[in-house]
Tab-separated table of C-alpha atoms and ligand atoms in Angstrom:
chain	number	residue	atom	x	y	z
X	227	MET	CA	-0.105	0.029	-0.193
X	228	ASN	CA	1.586	3.765	-0.594
X	229	LEU	CA	2.874	4.807	2.447
X	230	ARG	CA	1.018	8.557	1.890
X	231	ILE	CA	-2.308	7.311	1.637
X	232	PHE	CA	-2.173	4.890	4.273
X	233	LEU	CA	-0.888	8.301	6.515
X	234	ALA	CA	-3.712	10.389	5.533
X	235	ALA	CA	-6.359	7.559	5.628
X	236	ILE	CA	-4.622	7.212	9.360
X	237	LEU	CA	-4.673	10.878	10.170
X	238	ALA	CA	-8.420	11.087	8.724
X	239	CYS	CA	-9.305	8.356	11.549
X	240	ALA	CA	-7.403	9.993	14.158
X	241	PHE	CA	-9.593	13.165	14.080
X	242	CYS	CA	-12.750	11.438	13.798
X	243	ARG	CA	-11.861	9.250	16.486
X	244	ALA	CA	-11.565	12.843	17.968
X	245	GLU	CA	-14.860	13.928	16.806
X	246	VAL	CA	-17.467	10.687	17.859
X	247	LYS	CA	-17.478	8.206	20.408
X	248	THR	CA	-16.027	4.634	20.244
X	249	PRO	CA	-18.128	2.312	18.940
X	250	PRO	CA	-20.088	-0.616	20.659
X	251	GLN	CA	-18.196	-3.169	21.757
X	252	LEU	CA	-17.514	-6.470	19.590
X	253	ASN	CA	-20.569	-8.364	19.567
X	254	LYS	CA	-19.584	-12.039	19.291
X	255	ASN	CA	-22.329	-14.028	18.839
X	256	ARG	CA	-22.886	-15.041	15.695
X	257	ALA	CA	-26.035	-16.274	15.455
X	258	GLU	CA	-27.227	-12.713	17.878
X	259	VAL	CA	-25.628	-10.193	15.133
X	260	LEU	CA	-27.115	-11.869	12.414
X	261	SER	CA	-30.767	-12.072	14.178
X	262	PHE	CA	-29.882	-7.946	15.090
X	263	PHE	CA	-29.386	-7.463	11.331
X	264	ALA	CA	-32.217	-9.400	10.023
X	265	LYS	CA	-34.817	-7.649	12.190
X	266	ASN	CA	-33.705	-4.346	12.482
X	267	VAL	CA	-31.189	-3.521	8.896
X	268	TYR	CA	-31.514	-5.655	5.647
X	269	GLY	CA	-35.106	-7.631	6.525
X	270	LYS	CA	-35.427	-11.052	7.558
X	271	MET	CA	-34.487	-13.935	5.056
X	272	PRO	CA	-37.525	-15.927	3.847
X	273	GLU	CA	-38.514	-19.319	5.377
X	274	ALA	CA	-41.243	-19.764	2.263
X	275	SER	CA	-40.441	-22.564	1.041
X	276	PHE	CA	-39.963	-22.566	-3.041
X	277	VAL	CA	-38.757	-24.105	-6.060
X	278	ARG	CA	-35.077	-24.729	-5.542
X	279	GLU	CA	-33.759	-25.339	-8.919
X	280	ALA	CA	-30.559	-24.931	-11.070
X	281	LYS	CA	-30.395	-26.436	-14.922
X	282	VAL	CA	-27.552	-26.021	-17.097
X	283	ILE	CA	-28.892	-24.194	-19.584
X	284	LYS	CA	-25.601	-24.337	-22.279
X	285	THR	CA	-22.525	-25.068	-22.151
X	286	GLU	CA	-20.027	-24.122	-24.697
X	287	LYS	CA	-16.488	-23.835	-24.899
X	288	VAL	CA	-14.645	-20.277	-25.319
X	289	PRO	CA	-11.246	-20.665	-26.254
X	290	GLU	CA	-10.506	-17.184	-26.231
X	291	PHE	CA	-10.263	-17.893	-22.549
X	292	SER	CA	-9.361	-21.523	-22.990
X	293	ALA	CA	-12.399	-21.940	-20.844
X	294	THR	CA	-16.308	-23.563	-20.625
X	295	ARG	CA	-19.074	-20.860	-20.386
X	296	LYS	CA	-22.170	-22.189	-18.531
X	297	ILE	CA	-25.050	-20.602	-18.565
X	298	VAL	CA	-27.453	-21.605	-15.486
X	299	ARG	CA	-31.082	-20.363	-15.420
X	300	ILE	CA	-31.671	-20.664	-11.701
X	301	ASN	CA	-34.814	-20.253	-9.244
X	302	THR	CA	-34.952	-17.854	-6.415
X	303	LEU	CA	-37.451	-16.001	-3.562
X	304	THR	CA	-37.873	-12.585	-3.470
X	305	PRO	CA	-39.759	-10.331	-1.521
X	306	LEU	CA	-42.277	-10.137	-4.928
X	307	GLY	CA	-42.570	-13.671	-5.167
X	308	GLU	CA	-40.527	-16.249	-6.964
X	309	LYS	CA	-37.550	-15.547	-9.903
X	310	ALA	CA	-35.387	-17.179	-12.059
X	311	PHE	CA	-32.199	-15.261	-13.169
X	312	ASN	CA	-29.450	-16.519	-14.922
X	313	ALA	CA	-25.678	-17.113	-13.693
X	314	VAL	CA	-22.637	-16.965	-16.400
X	315	CYS	CA	-20.231	-19.469	-15.357
X	316	TYR	CA	-16.525	-19.378	-16.760
X	317	PHE	CA	-14.151	-22.570	-15.814
X	318	PRO	CA	-10.855	-22.653	-16.730
X	319	ASP	CA	-9.698	-25.657	-19.530
X	320	GLY	CA	-7.148	-28.029	-17.446
X	321	PHE	CA	-8.115	-27.895	-13.857
X	322	GLU	CA	-10.340	-30.457	-12.013
X	323	LYS	CA	-12.127	-28.804	-9.399
X	324	THR	CA	-11.558	-24.828	-9.147
X	325	PRO	CA	-11.646	-22.228	-6.333
X	326	VAL	CA	-15.428	-20.048	-7.659
X	327	PHE	CA	-15.094	-16.010	-7.356
X	328	ILE	CA	-18.872	-14.953	-7.640
X	329	TYR	CA	-19.639	-11.449	-8.777
X	330	ILE	CA	-22.659	-9.764	-8.023
X	331	SER	CA	-23.197	-7.254	-11.342
X	332	PHE	CA	-24.657	-3.937	-12.265
X	333	ARG	CA	-24.804	-5.188	-15.721
X	334	PRO	CA	-26.987	-7.504	-17.978
X	335	SER	CA	-25.809	-11.205	-17.405
X	336	THR	CA	-25.589	-10.867	-21.192
X	337	GLU	CA	-22.797	-8.726	-21.217
X	338	THR	CA	-19.098	-10.682	-20.948
X	339	ALA	CA	-16.437	-8.680	-20.572
X	340	ASN	CA	-16.375	-5.696	-18.484
X	341	SER	CA	-13.651	-3.860	-16.551
X	342	ARG	CA	-15.445	-4.474	-13.219
X	343	TRP	CA	-15.373	-8.636	-13.966
X	344	PRO	CA	-12.021	-9.466	-15.431
X	345	ILE	CA	-12.432	-12.596	-16.305
X	346	ALA	CA	-9.201	-13.183	-18.196
X	347	GLU	CA	-7.343	-12.278	-15.032
X	348	ILE	CA	-8.960	-14.660	-12.680
X	349	LEU	CA	-9.327	-17.549	-14.828
X	350	ALA	CA	-5.142	-17.174	-14.823
X	351	ARG	CA	-5.285	-17.628	-11.600
X	352	GLY	CA	-6.600	-21.358	-11.939
X	353	ALA	CA	-9.785	-19.987	-10.818
X	354	SER	CA	-13.346	-19.845	-12.195
X	355	THR	CA	-15.788	-17.605	-11.862
X	356	VAL	CA	-19.251	-16.581	-11.778
X	357	SER	CA	-21.391	-13.126	-12.574
X	358	PHE	CA	-25.756	-12.809	-12.189
X	359	CYS	CA	-27.068	-9.559	-12.442
X	360	TYR	CA	-28.848	-7.988	-9.292
X	361	GLU	CA	-31.803	-6.622	-11.320
X	362	ASP	CA	-32.556	-9.878	-12.861
X	363	VAL	CA	-33.554	-11.234	-9.622
X	364	LEU	CA	-35.140	-7.405	-8.216
X	365	LYS	CA	-35.307	-4.272	-9.685
X	366	ASP	CA	-33.494	-1.796	-8.470
X	367	LYS	CA	-36.450	1.311	-8.254
X	368	ALA	CA	-37.401	2.946	-4.520
X	369	ASP	CA	-40.578	2.011	-5.429
X	370	VAL	CA	-40.304	-2.039	-6.312
X	371	LEU	CA	-42.028	-2.721	-3.392
X	372	SER	CA	-44.670	-0.454	-2.962
X	373	CYS	CA	-47.425	-2.631	-3.898
X	374	ILE	CA	-46.166	-5.024	-1.076
X	375	GLU	CA	-47.288	-4.460	2.374
X	376	ARG	CA	-44.151	-5.051	4.729
X	377	LYS	CA	-44.027	-5.488	7.882
X	378	ASP	CA	-40.606	-3.334	9.661
X	379	ASP	CA	-38.405	-6.484	9.736
X	380	SER	CA	-39.413	-7.742	6.156
X	381	TRP	CA	-36.673	-8.213	3.972
X	382	GLY	CA	-35.532	-5.393	1.478
X	383	ALA	CA	-33.184	-5.664	-2.121
X	384	ILE	CA	-30.454	-6.242	-0.332
X	385	SER	CA	-31.638	-9.237	1.695
X	386	ALA	CA	-32.840	-10.181	-1.463
X	387	TRP	CA	-29.649	-9.933	-3.801
X	388	ALA	CA	-28.026	-11.885	-0.754
X	389	PHE	CA	-30.409	-14.663	-1.137
X	390	ALA	CA	-30.102	-14.923	-5.200
X	391	ALA	CA	-25.974	-15.296	-3.805
X	392	SER	CA	-27.000	-18.391	-1.740
X	393	ARG	CA	-29.104	-19.827	-4.534
X	394	VAL	CA	-25.640	-19.746	-6.878
X	395	VAL	CA	-24.116	-21.623	-4.128
X	396	ASP	CA	-26.676	-24.335	-4.303
X	397	TYR	CA	-25.876	-24.804	-7.713
X	398	LEU	CA	-22.266	-24.649	-7.409
X	399	GLU	CA	-22.142	-27.838	-4.578
X	400	THR	CA	-23.771	-29.723	-7.616
X	401	GLU	CA	-20.947	-28.401	-10.023
X	402	SER	CA	-18.248	-31.301	-10.517
X	403	LEU	CA	-16.049	-28.581	-11.592
X	404	ALA	CA	-15.862	-26.015	-9.196
X	405	ASP	CA	-14.664	-26.422	-5.202
X	406	ALA	CA	-17.707	-25.679	-2.666
X	407	SER	CA	-14.821	-25.399	0.017
X	408	LYS	CA	-13.112	-21.516	-1.840
X	409	ILE	CA	-16.772	-19.262	-3.043
X	410	ALA	CA	-16.257	-15.745	-2.603
X	411	ILE	CA	-18.851	-13.533	-3.138
X	412	VAL	CA	-17.783	-10.205	-4.910
X	413	GLY	CA	-19.719	-6.770	-5.212
X	414	HIS	CA	-19.180	-3.190	-5.315
X	415	SER	CA	-20.704	-0.251	-3.601
X	416	ARG	CA	-24.648	-1.054	-3.066
X	417	LEU	CA	-23.786	-4.880	-4.277
X	418	GLY	CA	-20.803	-4.618	-1.403
X	419	LYS	CA	-23.065	-4.529	1.063
X	420	THR	CA	-24.982	-7.145	-0.525
X	421	ALA	CA	-21.747	-9.646	-0.456
X	422	LEU	CA	-20.859	-8.283	3.335
X	423	TRP	CA	-24.985	-9.666	4.210
X	424	ALA	CA	-24.353	-11.917	2.348
X	425	GLY	CA	-21.434	-14.095	3.460
X	426	ALA	CA	-22.433	-13.290	7.183
X	427	ASN	CA	-24.817	-14.845	6.856
X	428	ASP	CA	-23.881	-17.993	4.544
X	429	LYS	CA	-21.148	-19.646	5.669
X	430	ARG	CA	-20.585	-21.764	2.219
X	431	PHE	CA	-18.696	-18.584	1.208
X	432	ALA	CA	-15.294	-18.831	2.009
X	433	MET	CA	-14.267	-15.499	1.169
X	434	THR	CA	-16.302	-12.397	1.424
X	435	VAL	CA	-14.995	-8.825	-0.490
X	436	ALA	CA	-16.534	-5.780	0.177
X	437	ASN	CA	-15.183	-2.925	-2.117
X	438	ASN	CA	-16.567	1.182	-1.686
X	439	SER	CA	-19.424	-0.755	0.148
X	440	GLY	CA	-19.619	2.362	2.267
X	441	CYS	CA	-23.151	3.285	4.079
X	442	PHE	CA	-24.286	-0.420	5.337
X	443	GLY	CA	-21.509	-1.967	4.204
X	444	ALA	CA	-18.099	-2.419	6.184
X	445	ARG	CA	-17.734	1.201	7.307
X	446	LEU	CA	-18.539	1.996	10.607
X	447	HIS	CA	-21.247	4.861	11.565
X	448	SER	CA	-19.602	5.998	14.167
X	449	ARG	CA	-16.855	7.392	11.693
X	450	ASN	CA	-18.378	8.840	9.286
X	451	LEU	CA	-16.904	12.140	8.170
X	452	TYR	CA	-18.619	13.426	5.497
X	453	GLY	CA	-19.827	10.220	3.980
X	454	GLU	CA	-23.529	9.107	3.174
X	455	SER	CA	-25.880	9.204	6.333
X	456	ILE	CA	-28.787	6.470	7.996
X	457	GLU	CA	-31.277	9.172	6.857
X	458	ARG	CA	-29.932	9.588	3.178
X	459	ILE	CA	-29.442	5.883	2.294
X	460	THR	CA	-32.770	5.208	3.890
X	461	ASN	CA	-34.781	8.164	1.775
X	462	PHE	CA	-33.335	7.205	-0.989
X	463	PHE	CA	-33.273	3.999	-1.492
X	464	PRO	CA	-36.502	3.005	0.996
X	465	HIS	CA	-36.086	-0.810	-0.726
X	466	TRP	CA	-32.616	-1.678	0.191
X	467	PHE	CA	-33.096	-2.019	3.741
X	468	ALA	CA	-36.317	-3.504	5.701
X	469	PRO	CA	-38.366	-0.359	7.003
X	470	ASN	CA	-37.242	-0.640	10.273
X	471	ALA	CA	-33.208	0.741	9.256
X	472	GLY	CA	-34.792	3.912	9.028
X	473	LYS	CA	-37.439	3.602	11.059
X	474	LEU	CA	-35.094	2.803	13.946
X	475	TRP	CA	-31.422	4.309	13.522
X	476	SER	CA	-32.327	7.481	10.949
X	477	GLY	CA	-30.339	10.990	12.199
X	478	LYS	CA	-28.553	8.245	15.199
X	479	ASP	CA	-25.567	7.747	12.955
X	480	TYR	CA	-23.452	8.485	15.801
X	481	SER	CA	-25.063	7.041	19.040
X	482	LEU	CA	-26.460	3.901	17.281
X	483	PRO	CA	-26.345	0.562	19.578
X	484	PHE	CA	-24.329	-1.267	17.368
X	485	ASP	CA	-21.993	-0.566	14.226
X	486	GLN	CA	-21.149	-2.432	10.712
X	487	HIS	CA	-17.767	-4.068	12.746
X	488	TRP	CA	-20.297	-6.309	13.925
X	489	LEU	CA	-21.822	-8.017	10.881
X	490	VAL	CA	-17.707	-7.794	9.618
X	491	ALA	CA	-17.006	-9.555	12.978
X	492	ALA	CA	-19.712	-12.236	11.737
X	493	VAL	CA	-17.537	-13.298	8.734
X	494	SER	CA	-14.756	-14.886	10.819
X	495	PRO	CA	-13.278	-16.351	10.827
X	496	ARG	CA	-13.527	-16.824	7.050
X	497	LEU	CA	-11.625	-14.738	4.470
X	498	MET	CA	-12.750	-11.079	4.694
X	499	ALA	CA	-11.263	-8.636	2.339
X	500	ILE	CA	-12.057	-4.628	2.945
X	501	GLY	CA	-11.542	-2.389	-0.029
X	502	SER	CA	-11.506	1.452	-0.344
X	503	ALA	CA	-10.650	4.724	-2.415
X	504	LEU	CA	-9.212	7.320	-1.815
X	505	ASP	CA	-11.474	9.566	-3.441
X	506	ASP	CA	-14.401	8.146	-2.958
X	507	TRP	CA	-15.686	10.163	0.464
X	508	TRP	CA	-19.539	9.129	-0.007
X	509	ALA	CA	-18.558	6.047	1.229
X	510	CYS	CA	-16.023	7.744	3.433
X	511	PRO	CA	-12.492	5.313	3.562
X	512	PRO	CA	-11.452	6.108	6.705
X	513	GLY	CA	-14.522	4.836	8.515
X	514	GLU	CA	-14.031	1.961	6.032
X	515	MET	CA	-10.547	1.183	7.807
X	516	ALA	CA	-12.169	1.739	11.104
X	517	CYS	CA	-15.010	-0.685	10.350
X	518	TRP	CA	-11.959	-2.839	9.638
X	519	GLU	CA	-8.903	-1.969	12.293
X	520	TYR	CA	-12.449	-2.352	15.229
X	521	SER	CA	-13.593	-6.232	13.384
X	522	ALA	CA	-10.117	-7.415	13.257
X	523	PRO	CA	-9.911	-8.429	17.056
X	524	ALA	CA	-12.622	-11.604	15.954
X	525	TRP	CA	-9.572	-13.139	13.938
X	526	LYS	CA	-7.582	-15.089	15.618
X	527	ASP	CA	-5.491	-14.726	12.228
X	528	ARG	CA	-5.149	-11.779	10.880
X	529	SER	CA	-3.764	-12.831	8.090
X	530	CYS	CA	-8.005	-13.876	7.458
X	531	ILE	CA	-8.645	-10.213	7.345
X	532	ASN	CA	-7.274	-7.927	4.479
X	533	TYR	CA	-7.745	-4.422	4.161
X	534	HIS	CA	-7.084	-1.520	1.197
X	535	VAL	CA	-7.443	1.304	-0.179
X	536	ARG	CA	-5.986	2.332	-3.605
X	537	PRO	CA	-5.998	6.282	-5.132
X	538	GLY	CA	-9.128	7.380	-7.340
X	539	GLU	CA	-12.689	7.292	-6.961
X	540	HIS	CA	-15.712	5.116	-6.259
X	541	GLU	CA	-15.139	2.088	-8.538
X	542	LEU	CA	-14.016	-1.799	-8.730
X	543	THR	CA	-10.707	-1.898	-10.542
X	544	SER	CA	-8.289	-4.358	-11.509
X	545	VAL	CA	-6.070	-2.965	-9.054
X	546	ASP	CA	-9.324	-3.824	-6.311
X	547	TRP	CA	-9.235	-7.247	-8.472
X	548	LYS	CA	-5.037	-7.387	-7.684
X	549	GLU	CA	-5.177	-7.124	-4.205
X	550	TYR	CA	-8.159	-9.654	-3.832
X	551	LEU	CA	-6.987	-12.366	-6.465
X	552	ASP	CA	-3.465	-11.767	-3.992
X	553	PHE	CA	-5.298	-11.818	-0.972
X	554	ALA	CA	-6.664	-15.716	-1.863
X	555	ALA	CA	-3.047	-16.404	-3.090
X	556	ARG	CA	-1.615	-15.861	0.533
X	557	ASN	CA	-4.656	-18.178	1.458
X	558	LYS	CA	-3.605	-21.231	-0.387
X	559	TRP	CA	-6.808	-20.414	-2.560
X	560	PHE	CA	-4.775	-21.836	-5.956
X	561	SER	CA	-2.420	-24.168	-7.102
X	562	ALA	CA	-1.257	-21.878	-10.281
X	563	LYS	CA	0.698	-18.875	-10.467
Y	46	GTR	C1	-25.020	5.327	-4.004
Y	46	GTR	C2	-25.282	5.241	-2.750
Y	46	GTR	C3	-24.675	4.020	-1.936
Y	46	GTR	C4	-23.606	3.565	-2.916
Y	46	GTR	C5	-23.421	3.440	-4.999
Y	46	GTR	C6	-23.550	2.669	-5.357
Y	46	GTR	O1	-25.796	6.590	-4.596
Y	46	GTR	O2	-25.727	6.551	-1.566
Y	46	GTR	O3	-24.608	4.156	-1.031
Y	46	GTR	O4	-24.640	2.031	-2.486
Y	46	GTR	O5	-25.724	4.920	-4.435
Y	46	GTR	O6	-24.329	1.370	-5.394
Y	46	GTR	O7	-22.949	2.812	-6.697
């Protein structure tokens, strides 16, 4: 990490610390933490039964990537009922079982190459990658859930997208080309919040990556310098959360009885990576860094939680991906270099 950036972040953190209260003590009971966040922030995941199904609808060789591409049609549940979505999967040739990086995408699943999803770089490590478009699961519109009656703890879009990510894992557990013990969930921004919520809930994610995840992601509310507040996010994006999130916590960012480091700690002892960008003030990099710092004691092995900050804007770049892939490599995920 660039020393200047690191020092700037430390200074910002120290400055911030003088302004706000210490976050609440790390709560070590994972089950309690998850039910707290389900009830009071993201909304409860469903217990209703639905058709659990994943069908490979297309398999083809992709010579330019030396890989096999499979399109899988997966059924999930959303607050609006059952929904099928496509996951696009790339498995590198020449490997028996590979770690898998699931990337939740903003882009349509029909699109492949894009700068936020460096398929070739991932495959080059000897890993597979799967992507699905979040809006194929539930539209990202403020009024998307207005047509249904919602209880205060009803699930919102972040829970629905995270639930769908777990349905991808259901499929990967049946896929002979995948090593189901090494599945990573990667998301940027609102999908970084989603990746964190998915990774905290589902232990089958062996690695969780929250990139520039900001408010209600891997960032302390109590260390927010100039970034997004709870009031702003729950007013603009009411559908992302349980109604409780705005009702209970709006305006209380600096006096909450909890903070986001609890949720990050719920990922332990599995691998966790938090990524910031220096100019991403809306997400507040010092608050993300503080979230790493306050959650890290939950890990006995500190090499299992990674933090990086890079220069530049709110984005998921090749620099970030390199960091996450190197982190996996340090934890012995790959047999190839
Ligand atoms: C912003 C939102 C952030 C972040 C971002 C994104 O508008 O305020 O919390 O999620 O969108 O997802 O790009």
